[in-house]
Each structure stands twice: as structure tokens, then as C-alpha cells.
Coordinates of C-alpha atoms in Angstrom, one line a residue:
X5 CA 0.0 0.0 0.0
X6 CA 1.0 3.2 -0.8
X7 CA 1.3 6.4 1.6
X8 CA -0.8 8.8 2.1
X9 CA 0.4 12.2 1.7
X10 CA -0.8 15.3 4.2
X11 CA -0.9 19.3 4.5
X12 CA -0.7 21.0 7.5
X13 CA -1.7 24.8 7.0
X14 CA 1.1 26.2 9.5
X15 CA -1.1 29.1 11.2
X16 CA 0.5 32.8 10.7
X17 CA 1.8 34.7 13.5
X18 CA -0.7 37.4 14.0
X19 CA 0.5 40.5 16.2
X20 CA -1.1 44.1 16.3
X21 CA 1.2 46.5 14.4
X22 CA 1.1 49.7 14.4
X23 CA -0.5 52.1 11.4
X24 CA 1.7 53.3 8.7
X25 CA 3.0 56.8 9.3
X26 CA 1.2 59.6 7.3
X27 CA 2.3 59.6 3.9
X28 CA 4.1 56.0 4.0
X29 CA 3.5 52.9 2.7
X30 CA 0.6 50.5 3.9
X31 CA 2.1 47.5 5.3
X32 CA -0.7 45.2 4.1
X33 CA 1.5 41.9 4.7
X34 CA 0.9 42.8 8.7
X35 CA -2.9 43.2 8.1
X36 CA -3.6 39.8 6.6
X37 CA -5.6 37.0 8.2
X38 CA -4.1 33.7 8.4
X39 CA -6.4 32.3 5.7
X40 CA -4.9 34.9 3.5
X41 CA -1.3 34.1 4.4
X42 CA -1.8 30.7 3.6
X43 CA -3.1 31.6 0.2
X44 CA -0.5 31.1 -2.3
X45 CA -0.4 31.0 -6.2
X46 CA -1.1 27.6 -8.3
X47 CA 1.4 26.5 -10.3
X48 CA -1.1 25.8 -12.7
X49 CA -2.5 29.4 -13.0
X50 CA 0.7 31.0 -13.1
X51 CA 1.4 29.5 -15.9
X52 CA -1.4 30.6 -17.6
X53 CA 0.3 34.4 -18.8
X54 CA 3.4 32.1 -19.7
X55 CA 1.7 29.3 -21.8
X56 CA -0.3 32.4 -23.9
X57 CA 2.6 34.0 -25.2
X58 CA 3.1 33.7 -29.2
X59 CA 4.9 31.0 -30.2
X60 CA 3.9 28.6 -27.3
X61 CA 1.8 25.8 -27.8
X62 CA -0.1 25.4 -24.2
X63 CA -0.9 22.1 -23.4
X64 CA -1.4 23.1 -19.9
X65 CA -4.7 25.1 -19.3
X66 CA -8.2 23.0 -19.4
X67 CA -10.0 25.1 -21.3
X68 CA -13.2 24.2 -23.6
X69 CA -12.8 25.2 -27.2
X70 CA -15.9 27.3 -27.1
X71 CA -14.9 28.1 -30.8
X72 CA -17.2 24.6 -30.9
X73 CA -20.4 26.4 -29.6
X74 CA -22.5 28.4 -32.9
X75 CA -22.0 32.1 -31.4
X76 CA -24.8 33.3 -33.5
X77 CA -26.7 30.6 -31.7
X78 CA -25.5 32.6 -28.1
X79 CA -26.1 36.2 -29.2
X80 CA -29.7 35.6 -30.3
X81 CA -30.1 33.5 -27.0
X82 CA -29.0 37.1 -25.1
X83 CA -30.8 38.8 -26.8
X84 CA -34.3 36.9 -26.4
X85 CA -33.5 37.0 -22.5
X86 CA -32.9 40.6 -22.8
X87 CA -36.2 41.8 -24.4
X88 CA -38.4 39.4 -23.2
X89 CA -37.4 39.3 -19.5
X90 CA -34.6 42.4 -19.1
X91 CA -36.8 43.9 -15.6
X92 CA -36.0 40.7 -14.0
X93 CA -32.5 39.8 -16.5
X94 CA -30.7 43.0 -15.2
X95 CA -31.5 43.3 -11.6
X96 CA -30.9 41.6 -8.2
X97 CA -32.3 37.9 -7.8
X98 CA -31.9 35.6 -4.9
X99 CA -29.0 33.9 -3.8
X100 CA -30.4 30.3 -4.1
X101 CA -30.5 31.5 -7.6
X102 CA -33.6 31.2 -10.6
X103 CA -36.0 29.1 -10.2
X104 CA -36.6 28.1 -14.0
X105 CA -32.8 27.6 -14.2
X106 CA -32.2 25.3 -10.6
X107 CA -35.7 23.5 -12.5
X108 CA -33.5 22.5 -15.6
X109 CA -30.3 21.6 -13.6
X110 CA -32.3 19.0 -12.2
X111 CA -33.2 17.7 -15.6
X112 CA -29.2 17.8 -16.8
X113 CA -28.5 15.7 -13.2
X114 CA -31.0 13.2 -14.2
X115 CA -28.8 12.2 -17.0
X116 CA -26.8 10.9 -14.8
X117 CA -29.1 9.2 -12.2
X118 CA -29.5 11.5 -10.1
X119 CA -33.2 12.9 -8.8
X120 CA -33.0 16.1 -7.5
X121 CA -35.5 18.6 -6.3
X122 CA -35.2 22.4 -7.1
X123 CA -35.3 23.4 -3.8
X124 CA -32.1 21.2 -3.1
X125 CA -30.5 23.2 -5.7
X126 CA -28.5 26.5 -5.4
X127 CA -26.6 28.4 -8.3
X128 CA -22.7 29.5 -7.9
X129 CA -20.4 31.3 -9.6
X130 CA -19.3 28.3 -11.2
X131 CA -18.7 25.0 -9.4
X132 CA -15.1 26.7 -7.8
X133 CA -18.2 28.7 -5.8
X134 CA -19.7 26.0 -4.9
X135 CA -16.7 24.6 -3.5
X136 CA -15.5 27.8 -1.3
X137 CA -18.9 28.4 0.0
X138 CA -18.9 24.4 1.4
X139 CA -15.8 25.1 3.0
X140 CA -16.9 28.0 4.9
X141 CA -19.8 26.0 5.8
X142 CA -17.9 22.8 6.5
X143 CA -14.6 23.5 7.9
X144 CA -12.9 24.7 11.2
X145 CA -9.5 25.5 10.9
X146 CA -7.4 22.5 11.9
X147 CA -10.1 19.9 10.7
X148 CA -9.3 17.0 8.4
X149 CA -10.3 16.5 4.2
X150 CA -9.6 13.3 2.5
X151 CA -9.0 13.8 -1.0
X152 CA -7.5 11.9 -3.9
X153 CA -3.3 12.3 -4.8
X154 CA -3.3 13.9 -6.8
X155 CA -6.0 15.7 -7.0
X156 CA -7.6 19.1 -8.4
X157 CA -5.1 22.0 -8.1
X158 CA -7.4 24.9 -6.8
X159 CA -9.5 22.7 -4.5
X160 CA -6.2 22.2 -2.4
X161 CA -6.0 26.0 -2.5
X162 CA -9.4 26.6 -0.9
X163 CA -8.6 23.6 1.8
X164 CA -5.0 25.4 2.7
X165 CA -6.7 28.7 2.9
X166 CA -9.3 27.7 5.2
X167 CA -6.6 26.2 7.5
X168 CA -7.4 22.5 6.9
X169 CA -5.3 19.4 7.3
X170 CA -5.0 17.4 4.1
X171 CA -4.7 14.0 3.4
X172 CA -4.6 12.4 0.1
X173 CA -5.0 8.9 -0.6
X174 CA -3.3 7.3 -3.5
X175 CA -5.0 6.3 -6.9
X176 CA -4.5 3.7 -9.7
X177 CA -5.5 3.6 -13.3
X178 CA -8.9 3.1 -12.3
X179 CA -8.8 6.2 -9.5
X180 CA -8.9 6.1 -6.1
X181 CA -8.4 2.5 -4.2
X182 CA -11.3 1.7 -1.7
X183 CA -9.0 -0.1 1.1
X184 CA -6.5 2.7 1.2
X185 CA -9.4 5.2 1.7
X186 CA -11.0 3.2 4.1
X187 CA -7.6 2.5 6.1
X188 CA -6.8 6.2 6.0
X189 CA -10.1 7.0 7.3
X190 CA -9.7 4.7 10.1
X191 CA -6.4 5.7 11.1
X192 CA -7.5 9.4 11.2
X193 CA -10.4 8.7 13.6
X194 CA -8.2 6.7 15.5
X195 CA -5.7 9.3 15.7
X196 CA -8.5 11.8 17.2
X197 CA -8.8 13.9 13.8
X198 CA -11.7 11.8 11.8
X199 CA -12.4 13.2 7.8
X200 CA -14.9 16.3 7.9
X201 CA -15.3 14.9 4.0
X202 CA -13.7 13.2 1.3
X203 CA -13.3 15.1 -2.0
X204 CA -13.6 13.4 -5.0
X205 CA -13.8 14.1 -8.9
X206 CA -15.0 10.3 -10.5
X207 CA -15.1 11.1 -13.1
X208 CA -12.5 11.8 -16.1
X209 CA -10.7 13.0 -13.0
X210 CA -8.5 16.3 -13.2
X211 CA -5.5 15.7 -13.4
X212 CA -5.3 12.2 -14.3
X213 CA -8.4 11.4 -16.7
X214 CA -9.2 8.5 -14.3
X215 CA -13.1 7.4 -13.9
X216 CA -14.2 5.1 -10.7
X217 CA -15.9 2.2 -12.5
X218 CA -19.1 0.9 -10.9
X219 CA -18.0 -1.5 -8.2
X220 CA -15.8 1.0 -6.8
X221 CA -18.1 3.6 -6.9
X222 CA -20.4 1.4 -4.8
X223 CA -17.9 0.9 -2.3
X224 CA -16.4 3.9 -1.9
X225 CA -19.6 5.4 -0.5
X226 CA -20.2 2.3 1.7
X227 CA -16.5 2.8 3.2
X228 CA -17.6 6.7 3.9
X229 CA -21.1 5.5 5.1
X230 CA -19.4 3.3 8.0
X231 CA -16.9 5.9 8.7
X232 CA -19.6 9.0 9.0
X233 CA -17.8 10.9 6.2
X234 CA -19.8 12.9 4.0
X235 CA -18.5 13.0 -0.2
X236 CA -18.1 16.0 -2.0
X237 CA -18.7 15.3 -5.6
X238 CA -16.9 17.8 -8.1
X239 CA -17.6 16.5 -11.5
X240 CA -17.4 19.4 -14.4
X241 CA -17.0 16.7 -16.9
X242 CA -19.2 14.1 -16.8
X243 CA -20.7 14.3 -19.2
X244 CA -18.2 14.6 -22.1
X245 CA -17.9 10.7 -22.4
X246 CA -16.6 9.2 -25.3
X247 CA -18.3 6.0 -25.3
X248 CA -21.5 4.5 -24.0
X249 CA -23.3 6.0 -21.6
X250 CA -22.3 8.8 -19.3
X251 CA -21.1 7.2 -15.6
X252 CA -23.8 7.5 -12.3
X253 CA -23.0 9.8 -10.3
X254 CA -22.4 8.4 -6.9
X255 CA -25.2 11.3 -5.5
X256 CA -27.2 9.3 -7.5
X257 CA -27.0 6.5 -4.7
X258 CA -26.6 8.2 -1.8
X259 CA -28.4 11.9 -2.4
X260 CA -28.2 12.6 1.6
X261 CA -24.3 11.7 2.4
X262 CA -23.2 13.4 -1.4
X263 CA -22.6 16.2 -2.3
X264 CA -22.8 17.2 -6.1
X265 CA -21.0 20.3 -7.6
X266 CA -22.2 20.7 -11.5
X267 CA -20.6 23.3 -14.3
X268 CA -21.5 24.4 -17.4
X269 CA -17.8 25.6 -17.8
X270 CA -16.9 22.8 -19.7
X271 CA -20.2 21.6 -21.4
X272 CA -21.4 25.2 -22.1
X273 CA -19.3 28.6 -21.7
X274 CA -17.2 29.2 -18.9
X275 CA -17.4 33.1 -19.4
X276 CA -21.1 32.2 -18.6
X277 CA -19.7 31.3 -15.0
X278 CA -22.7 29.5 -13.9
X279 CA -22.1 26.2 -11.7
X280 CA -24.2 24.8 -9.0
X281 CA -24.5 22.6 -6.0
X282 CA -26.9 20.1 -5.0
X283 CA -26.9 19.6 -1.1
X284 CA -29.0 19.3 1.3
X285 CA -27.8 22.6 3.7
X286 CA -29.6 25.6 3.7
X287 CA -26.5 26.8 5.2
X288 CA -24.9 27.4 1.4
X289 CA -27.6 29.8 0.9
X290 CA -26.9 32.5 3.7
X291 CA -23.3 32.0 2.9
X292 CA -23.9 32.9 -0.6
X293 CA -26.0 35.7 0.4
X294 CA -22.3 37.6 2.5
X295 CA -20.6 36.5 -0.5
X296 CA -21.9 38.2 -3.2
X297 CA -25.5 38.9 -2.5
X298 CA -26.7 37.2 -5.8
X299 CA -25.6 35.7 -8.4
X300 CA -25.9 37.1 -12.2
X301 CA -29.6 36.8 -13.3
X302 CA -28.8 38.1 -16.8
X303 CA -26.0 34.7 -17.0
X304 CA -28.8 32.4 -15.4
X305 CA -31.8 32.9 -17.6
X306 CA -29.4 32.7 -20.9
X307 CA -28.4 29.3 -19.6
X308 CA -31.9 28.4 -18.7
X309 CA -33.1 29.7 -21.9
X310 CA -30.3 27.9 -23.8
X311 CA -31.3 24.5 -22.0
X312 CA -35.2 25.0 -23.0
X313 CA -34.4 25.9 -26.8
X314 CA -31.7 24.4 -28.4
X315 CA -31.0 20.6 -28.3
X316 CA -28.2 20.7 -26.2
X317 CA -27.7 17.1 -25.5
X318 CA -27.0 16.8 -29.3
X319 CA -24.8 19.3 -29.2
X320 CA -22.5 18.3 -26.3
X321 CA -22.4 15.3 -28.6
X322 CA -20.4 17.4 -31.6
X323 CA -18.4 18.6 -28.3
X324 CA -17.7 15.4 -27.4
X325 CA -16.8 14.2 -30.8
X326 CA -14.2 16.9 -31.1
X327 CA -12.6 16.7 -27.8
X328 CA -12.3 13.0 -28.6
X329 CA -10.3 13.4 -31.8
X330 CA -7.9 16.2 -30.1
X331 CA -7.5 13.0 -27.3
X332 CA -6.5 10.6 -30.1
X333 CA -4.4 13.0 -31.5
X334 CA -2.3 13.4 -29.0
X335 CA -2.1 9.5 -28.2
X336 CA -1.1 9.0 -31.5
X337 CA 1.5 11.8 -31.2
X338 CA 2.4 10.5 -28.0
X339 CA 3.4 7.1 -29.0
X340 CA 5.3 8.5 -32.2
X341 CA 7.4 11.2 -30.5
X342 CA 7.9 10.2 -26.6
X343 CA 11.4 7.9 -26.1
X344 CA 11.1 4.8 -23.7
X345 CA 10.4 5.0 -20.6
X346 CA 7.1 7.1 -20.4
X347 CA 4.4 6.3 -19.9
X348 CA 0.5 7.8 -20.0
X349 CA -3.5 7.8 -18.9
X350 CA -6.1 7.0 -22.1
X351 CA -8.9 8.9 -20.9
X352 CA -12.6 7.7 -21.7
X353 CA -13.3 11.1 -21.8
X354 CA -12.6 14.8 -20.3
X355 CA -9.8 17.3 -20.9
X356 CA -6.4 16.0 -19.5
X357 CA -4.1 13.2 -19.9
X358 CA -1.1 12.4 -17.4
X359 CA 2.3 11.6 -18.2
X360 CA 4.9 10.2 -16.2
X361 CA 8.3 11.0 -16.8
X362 CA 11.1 8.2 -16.3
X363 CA 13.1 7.8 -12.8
X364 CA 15.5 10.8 -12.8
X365 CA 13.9 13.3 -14.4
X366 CA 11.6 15.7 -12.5
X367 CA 8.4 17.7 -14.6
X368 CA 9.0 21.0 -12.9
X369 CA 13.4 20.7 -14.1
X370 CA 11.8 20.0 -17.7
X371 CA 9.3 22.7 -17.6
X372 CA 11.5 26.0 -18.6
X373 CA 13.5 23.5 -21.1
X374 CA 10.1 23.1 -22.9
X375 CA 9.3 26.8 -22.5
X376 CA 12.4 27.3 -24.0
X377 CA 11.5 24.6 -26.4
X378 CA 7.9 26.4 -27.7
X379 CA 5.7 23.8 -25.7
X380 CA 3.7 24.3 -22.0
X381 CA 2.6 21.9 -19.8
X382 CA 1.5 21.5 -16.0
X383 CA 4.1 20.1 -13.7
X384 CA 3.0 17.2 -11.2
X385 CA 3.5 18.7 -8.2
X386 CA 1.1 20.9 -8.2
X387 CA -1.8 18.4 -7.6
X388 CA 0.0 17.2 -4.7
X389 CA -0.3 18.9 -1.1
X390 CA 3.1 18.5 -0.2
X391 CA 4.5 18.7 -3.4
X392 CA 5.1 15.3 -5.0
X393 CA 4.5 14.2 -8.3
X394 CA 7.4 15.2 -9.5
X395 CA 7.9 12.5 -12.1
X396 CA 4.5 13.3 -13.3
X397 CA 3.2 16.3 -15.6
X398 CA -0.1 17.2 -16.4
X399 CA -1.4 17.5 -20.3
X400 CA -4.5 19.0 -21.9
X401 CA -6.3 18.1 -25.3
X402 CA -9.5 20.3 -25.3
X403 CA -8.2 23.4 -26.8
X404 CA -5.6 23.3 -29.1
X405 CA -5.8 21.8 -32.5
X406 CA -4.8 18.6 -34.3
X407 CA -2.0 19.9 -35.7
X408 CA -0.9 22.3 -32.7
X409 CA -0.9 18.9 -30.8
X410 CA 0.9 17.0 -32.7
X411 CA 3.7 20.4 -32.9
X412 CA 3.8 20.6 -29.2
X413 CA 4.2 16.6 -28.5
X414 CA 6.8 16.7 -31.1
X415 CA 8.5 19.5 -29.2
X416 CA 8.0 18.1 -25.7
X417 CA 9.4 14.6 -26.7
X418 CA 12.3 16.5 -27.6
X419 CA 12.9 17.9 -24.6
X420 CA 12.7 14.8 -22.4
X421 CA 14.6 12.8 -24.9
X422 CA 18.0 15.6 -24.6
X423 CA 16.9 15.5 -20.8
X424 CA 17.4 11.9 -20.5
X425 CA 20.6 12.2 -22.7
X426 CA 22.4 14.7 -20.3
X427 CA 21.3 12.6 -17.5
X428 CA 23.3 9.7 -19.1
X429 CA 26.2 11.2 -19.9
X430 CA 27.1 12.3 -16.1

């Protein structure tokens, strides 16, 4: 069995400082909560301004190629909202969000086995919202969240800031391993700091493309039933499958201990920034309510009206289609260009693919090499809480094109190859 890895979120010294003289400075550093000194940049989204200059091919960022969607399509859909309903498009709303639009959510979560009722329902600034506003709910500083290793970049960001301990559990090819979640979860009750929840993405998991099949599925949520751990479910791609039918979502099968977090990010627009949460708290609702007092009406009743009018389950199939031929580009590039001794994920659907780099060579070494080289990708490490994964790197296949895949592939098997050489010769 593998080891568990685990974050501490050392707390900041706080001591009261004097103001700033007239005229001077504002030492803000000294006025900073501890949350906010634990906040620290992802390595993923600071190479975003990196990855986007000319002449680099990014296979780093998860982005949906939203070139994909008709825009014609979207400006007349703004444009209906506007005329027909701009009173009620352009000013406040509740926090819980619209009605008409938590109605239709319902209708994309039965797709995936899930009943849900409009009142259990509440819509975020997309599902990273939905995310932060649990954590205030759920967390204490100090308490305990199981999550997967690795696991999603920013969520780690949100648990660090809000002072939590973190312990991930390892995964396979087939995500994360029942036994080692439920031995983890024993050992932390037994060591006086039981799981406040275990965080999950099943499905086409960020960053490894993994999906829980069936049989684990089923006993993951008995191993968090007998332990009294409630399951966050973040699942942004779920429905971009490339075969078959899309997975159940575990809240399908235990609506009460699970709790979903849906976005149209990736199967709509993420400009749009509407996610959601399905949860059983009315808690969520007054802490959206101090956090931004509602959420955009104008955003809500496009995507409603979107969802009533245009066959969008036919179109996420063209999106699927796509983003299945930019995957099998880059496994076909990937098994031309990469030298032995590397090895990757086949995702069955989703954004990302992960790599893993042969002993002696570390992601975040090779990273300005490939800058260098014309190519960007995610380093391992950063889905890690104490920073492993260093053998590991992270790559995306939504956005860029055939041909720019096949370029930066070409590019990064270069670098890893002259890598590997140097490494030989000393």
C-alpha cells in the first residue's frame, strides 16, 4: 500500500502593528488574516500568462474550445433574455438562484441518475463557488479533508486557505483505491482527527483522466457511510464521455451523504460562470448571500433559456466528438514522439491526460526546457499537497488543434529525450 500524503496549514503569526505613518506605505502583509497568508499561487494558474505567449503551444490550461459552440446561436439567446425578461435579466435575484434555471439543472442531473429537487438546488459562480462556499460551511481550521493524490489544483487551494489538514490517498488507473481510503479514514479517527469529508472528482478526473468504475463507486460510498464521512462530488466533466453512456454519479445513490458540484464551464461557456451545488444545507444559501449577494440573473436565464431551446444534448455530442479526436491526437503523437520509458492515462473522456516522466527526471526541471523549447505543460507537483509528483506532468487536449498537438508533443518529446541524454552522460 502506498502512503498517504498530508498538508498542514502552518497558522500565521498574528501580532497588532502599528498604522503606517502619514504619507508612507501600507504594510498590508501585517494586516492579513491567516487564511490569506496561507493563500499562495497555483502552479497551474501561473502559468497561464506564460503558456499564452506567441509561439507557445499550451498544453497546460483545461480550457473548452468554445470556438465549438454556434456564437450566433448565443447572441440571439441574449438577446431573447434581454427583451423578453430584461426587468428581471438586469437586476438583483436571490442567492439560491432562478427558479426556471435550478428547474432545468435537475433535468441535466438526471442524466446521470441523479433525482434532485429544485429546492435542493443552489446556483454558484461556477462550481469553484460552490466549492468555497462548502468550506466555509464545513470547515474549522485545523479539521481534516480526504481527497484523492493527486488531486484538483485549486480545491487544495481553498482547503489550505481555510486552514485545513489534508490528506490524500493514493490512486490507480482506475482512480482512487477503496481499502486505502478506508484504512486512511480509520487511522484518522483513531488518531482523534476523523475526515470532515472526502473530496472526489469520478469522473475523467482532473488531473489524471481516471473514472471510478461501478464496483468502486459502490464501495467507496459504503467505506464513507461506516466511517460517517460525507463526499463532496466535483464533477465538471461528466458528461463529455466518449463511449457509452455517461457514468452514475455516486449522489445518485446516496443523495443525503453526497454532495454534487455541477458546471457548465466545460459543457457550455465558462465566461457564462454558472455552476451549482446540489446539497441538502440551507446553510450554502446564507453564505452565498455575504458573499456576493446574488448571483448574475442576466447569466442564469441565458443558460436556462439555452437549455429549454436548443437541443443541447445533441450538441455536447459534436463537443464530445471533437474533444475525442484532439485526445486521439495526442495518443497517437504521444506514442510517435515520446522515447522509452514514459508512460501515460487514455482517458474515456474529459480534458487531460497524465504523463509520467522516467526515474531521474523531475516535470517541474523540464518545464523552462520546454518553454524554452515552444511547448507548456502542468508540472505534477502541483496536484500534490506537499509537493510530490514530480515524475508526473499534467497535459490538456480540449483546446488546441490537431496539428498544434501534434507540434507541441513533437516539441515536448524532444525535450525529455535531450533531458534523458544529459542525465546519461554524467
Amino acid at each position: 500500500m502506498r502512503p498517504t500524503m498530508e498538508l498542514t496549514a502552518e497558522p500565521a503569526v498574528r501580532t497588532v502593528q502599528p498604522p503606517a505613518p502619514d504619507g508612507g506605505p501600507v504594510p498590508w502583509e501585517r494586516y492579513f488574516s491567516r487564511g490569506a497568508h496561507a493563500m499562495v499561487p497555483s502552479e497551474v494558474r501561473s502559468l497561464f500568462s506564460v503558456a499564452a505567449l506567441p509561439g507557445i503551444v499550451s498544453l497546460a490550461g483545461g480550457m473548452p474550445d468554445v470556438r465549438a459552440l454556434p456564437q450566433e446561436i448565443m447572441a440571439a439567446t441574449v438577446a431573447d433574455v434581454v427583451r423578453e425578461h430584461g426587468p428581471t435579466a438586469l437586476q438583483y435575484g436571490a442567492a439560491q438562484g432562478d427558479p426556471g434555471l435550478r428547474e432545468s439543472i435537475c433535468n441535466v442531473m438526471a442524466v446521470e441518475g441523479i433525482t434532485a429537487r429544485p429546492d435542493d438546488v443552489m446556483v454558484t459562480v461556477g462550481s469553484q463557488q460552490a466549492l468555497d462556499l462548502l468550506v466555509r460551511v464545513l470547515l474549522d481550521p485545523g479539521d481534516t479533508v480526504v481527497a484523492e493524490g493527486p488531486t484538483y489544483v485549486t480545491a487544495l487551494g481553498t482547503f489550505k486557505a481555510a486552514g485545513a489538514h489534508v490528506v490524500q490517498v493514493a490512486m490507480d488507473r482506475a482512480g482512487v483505491v477503496p481499502d486505502e481510503l478506508a484504512a486512511t479514514l480509520r487511522r484518522l479517527a483513531a488518531e482523534g482527527r476523523p475526515a470532515k469529508f472526502f473530496y472526489t472528482v469520478p469522473t475523467f478526473q482532473n488531473p489524471t483522466g481516471a473514472t471510478l468504475p461501478a464496483g468502486r463507486r459502490a464501495r467507496i460510498l459504503e467505506v464513507c457511510r461506516r466511517a460517517g464521512v460525507v463526499v463532496v462530488e466535483d464533477n465538471p466533466y461528466g458528461l463529455l464521455h466518449y463511449d457509452g453512456a455517461p457514468s452514475r454519479a455516486l449522489c445518485a445513490d446516496d443523495p443525503e451523504r453526497v454532495v454534487y458540484l455541477g458546471s457548465f464551464s466545460k459543457t457550455l461557456a465558462p465566461g457564462l460562470r454558472v455552476g451549482w451545488v446540489h446539497a441538502p444545507t440551507r446553510k450554502l444559501v446564507l453564505a452565498a448571500e455575504s458573499a456576493m449577494l446574488s448571483h448574475s440573473a442576466l447569466a442564469q436565464l441565458t443558460v436556462d433559456r439555452y437549455l429549454r431551446t436548443q437541443p443541447w444534448q445533441d450538441r455536447l455530442a459534436g463537443f464530445r466528438a471533437g474533444y475525442r479526436a484532439r485526445r486521439d491526437a495526442m495518443l497517437r503523437a504521444l506514442s510517435a514522439s515520446m522515447p522509452a520509458g514514459v508512460s501515460w492515462t487514455v482517458p474515456d473522456g474529459g480534458f487531460f491526460i497524465w504523463m509520467t516522466l522516467p526515474e531521474g527526471l523531475d516535470s517541474r526541471e523540464l518545464l523552462p526546457h520546454a518553454l524554452a523549447a515552444g511547448v507548456a505543460f502542468v508540472p505534477g507537483t502541483g496536484f500534490y499537497a506537499d509537493g510530490r509528483g514530480a515524475r508526473h506532468l499534467r497535459l490538456s487536449f480540449s483546446y488546441p488543434s490537431a496539428e498544434q498537438i501534434d507540434e507541441g508533443v513533437r516539441r515536448l518529446a524532444a525535450v525529455v529525450t535531450a533531458r534523458l541524454e544529459a542525465r546519461g552522460r554524467r
